[in-house]
Amino acid sequence: MFHSNIEFMPAKGGQGGVTMKHLMSPLDFTIEELETLFNLARDIEQNPAKYAHACAGKVLATCFYEPSTRTRLSFESAMLHLGGQILGFSDAASSSAAKGESVSDTIRIISCYADICAMRHPKEGAPMVAAEKSGIPVINAGDGGHQHPTQTLTDLLTIHSLKGRLDNLTIGLCGDLKFGRTVHSLIHALVRYPNIRFIFISPEELRVPDYITDMLKEKNIPYEEVIRLENVMPSLDLLYMTRVQKERFFNEEDYVRLKDFYILDTAKMELARQDMLVLHPLPRVNEISVEVDEDPRAVYFKQAQYGVYVRMALILTLLGITVD
Ligand code: CP
């Protein structure tokens, strides 16, 4: 029998004095809690039938004010595979946000219709504002250029499952390190493991924000910033590729100039170690050539599958559901 011992950030809202649990940042988990969550995700992967009715009678709302394929559909797939039901909107324009309704009011309404909510919003902090007023657990499914904690859970489960560890790693993060919220969340999560070293690979304009390098300096975590991907390929255990985030650019000209700055191809893969892994949160645009997909070290499609298992584990945990 699986029993969750995970404690999450308590919300100020909640019904009838019950302590609500939300997920806003990957740091809402301790290392031990993450291990518990990943053990559950692995059990779900190996014994899916055991969990097929675990959420019968429960409803997940997906409130997406920004486009998504993986996050929204993997949450919905996760709930359906747990025997629950789903509702929601995939576009702010088709919700009453278009009429001016606030996130705070919307979550109060969603709390009447569903048992748990995954929310994506273009504004940093919007899911936190929702959590303050919510009567149900709220999961941050990506807020602007800030955080994407369930992508981080997906990334960590993928690395742990395929690499066998989350410590002693040299990790290259390549592409749009300025606006890429998956990168920001992943760095924050990985610094808690021993002997982690980062190599940030980006054009000057898309460097990782100062608040992240300041945090790394404070914690004495080694990092370097480089422009050429080829130079660092041989030293990487993991390469985390990202797309240039078109939707966060202020002008089209800059986006066009930078969008194809990096293209990972088979020639560059030849420079890498045989046990190096390539991850990408997806969607991909041009930054990984499709020829790389055939390389066994390219694990980004497996990564998307791990996203379903870890979101199933997260839904069960936040709803406090245990399975014999
Ligand atoms: N990885 C990710 O967040 O993908 P979507 O934008 O398609 O949800």
mmCIF file with all atom_site columns, C-alpha atoms and ligand atoms in Angstrom, residues 64 66-74 120 141 148 151 181-182 240 243 247 280-283 311, ligand 1:
data_model
loop_
_atom_site.group_PDB
_atom_site.id
_atom_site.type_symbol
_atom_site.label_atom_id
_atom_site.label_alt_id
_atom_site.label_comp_id
_atom_site.label_asym_id
_atom_site.label_entity_id
_atom_site.label_seq_id
_atom_site.pdbx_PDB_ins_code
_atom_site.Cartn_x
_atom_site.Cartn_y
_atom_site.Cartn_z
_atom_site.occupancy
_atom_site.B_iso_or_equiv
_atom_site.pdbx_formal_charge
_atom_site.auth_seq_id
_atom_site.auth_comp_id
_atom_site.auth_asym_id
_atom_site.auth_atom_id
_atom_site.pdbx_PDB_model_num
ATOM   1  C CA . PHE A 1 64  ? -5.209 27.246 -19.390 1.00 0.00 ? 64  PHE A CA 1
ATOM   2  C CA . GLU A 1 66  ? -1.954 30.137 -22.524 1.00 0.00 ? 66  GLU A CA 1
ATOM   3  C CA . PRO A 1 67  ? -1.452 27.520 -25.276 1.00 0.00 ? 67  PRO A CA 1
ATOM   4  C CA . SER A 1 68  ? -0.329 24.011 -24.337 1.00 0.00 ? 68  SER A CA 1
ATOM   5  C CA . THR A 1 69  ? -0.251 20.516 -25.765 1.00 0.00 ? 69  THR A CA 1
ATOM   6  C CA . ARG A 1 70  ? 1.764  18.411 -23.305 1.00 0.00 ? 70  ARG A CA 1
ATOM   7  C CA . THR A 1 71  ? 0.956  19.932 -19.944 1.00 0.00 ? 71  THR A CA 1
ATOM   8  C CA . ARG A 1 72  ? -2.797 20.224 -20.382 1.00 0.00 ? 72  ARG A CA 1
ATOM   9  C CA . LEU A 1 73  ? -3.279 16.919 -22.185 1.00 0.00 ? 73  LEU A CA 1
ATOM   10 C CA . SER A 1 74  ? -0.921 15.005 -19.892 1.00 0.00 ? 74  SER A CA 1
ATOM   11 C CA . ARG A 1 120 ? -1.387 27.929 -16.711 1.00 0.00 ? 120 ARG A CA 1
ATOM   12 C CA . ALA A 1 141 ? 1.097  24.490 -14.789 1.00 0.00 ? 141 ALA A CA 1
ATOM   13 C CA . HIS A 1 148 ? 6.903  25.283 -14.466 1.00 0.00 ? 148 HIS A CA 1
ATOM   14 C CA . GLN A 1 151 ? 7.725  20.034 -16.040 1.00 0.00 ? 151 GLN A CA 1
ATOM   15 C CA . ARG A 1 181 ? 10.625 28.892 -17.255 1.00 0.00 ? 181 ARG A CA 1
ATOM   16 C CA . THR A 1 182 ? 11.412 25.159 -17.469 1.00 0.00 ? 182 THR A CA 1
ATOM   17 C CA . TYR A 1 240 ? 18.715 20.201 -21.855 1.00 0.00 ? 240 TYR A CA 1
ATOM   18 C CA . ARG A 1 243 ? 13.292 26.636 -27.851 1.00 0.00 ? 243 ARG A CA 1
ATOM   19 C CA . GLU A 1 247 ? 5.699  34.647 -27.183 1.00 0.00 ? 247 GLU A CA 1
ATOM   20 C CA . HIS A 1 280 ? 13.814 18.940 -24.171 1.00 0.00 ? 280 HIS A CA 1
ATOM   21 C CA . PRO A 1 281 ? 10.562 20.024 -22.503 1.00 0.00 ? 281 PRO A CA 1
ATOM   22 C CA . LEU A 1 282 ? 9.074  20.433 -26.024 1.00 0.00 ? 282 LEU A CA 1
ATOM   23 C CA . PRO A 1 283 ? 7.588  21.840 -28.170 1.00 0.00 ? 283 PRO A CA 1
ATOM   24 C CA . ARG A 1 311 ? 1.212  13.965 -12.855 1.00 0.00 ? 311 ARG A CA 1
HETATM 25 N N1 . CP  B 2 .   ? 6.512  21.271 -21.994 1.00 0.00 ? 1   CP  B N1 1
HETATM 26 C C1 . CP  B 2 .   ? 5.405  22.036 -22.078 1.00 0.00 ? 1   CP  B C1 1
HETATM 27 O O1 . CP  B 2 .   ? 5.057  22.798 -21.171 1.00 0.00 ? 1   CP  B O1 1
HETATM 28 O O2 . CP  B 2 .   ? 4.698  21.854 -23.240 1.00 0.00 ? 1   CP  B O2 1
HETATM 29 P P1 . CP  B 2 .   ? 3.313  22.546 -23.549 1.00 0.00 ? 1   CP  B P1 1
HETATM 30 O O3 . CP  B 2 .   ? 3.551  24.037 -23.665 1.00 0.00 ? 1   CP  B O3 1
HETATM 31 O O4 . CP  B 2 .   ? 2.840  21.925 -24.838 1.00 0.00 ? 1   CP  B O4 1
HETATM 32 O O5 . CP  B 2 .   ? 2.383  22.260 -22.402 1.00 0.00 ? 1   CP  B O5 1
#
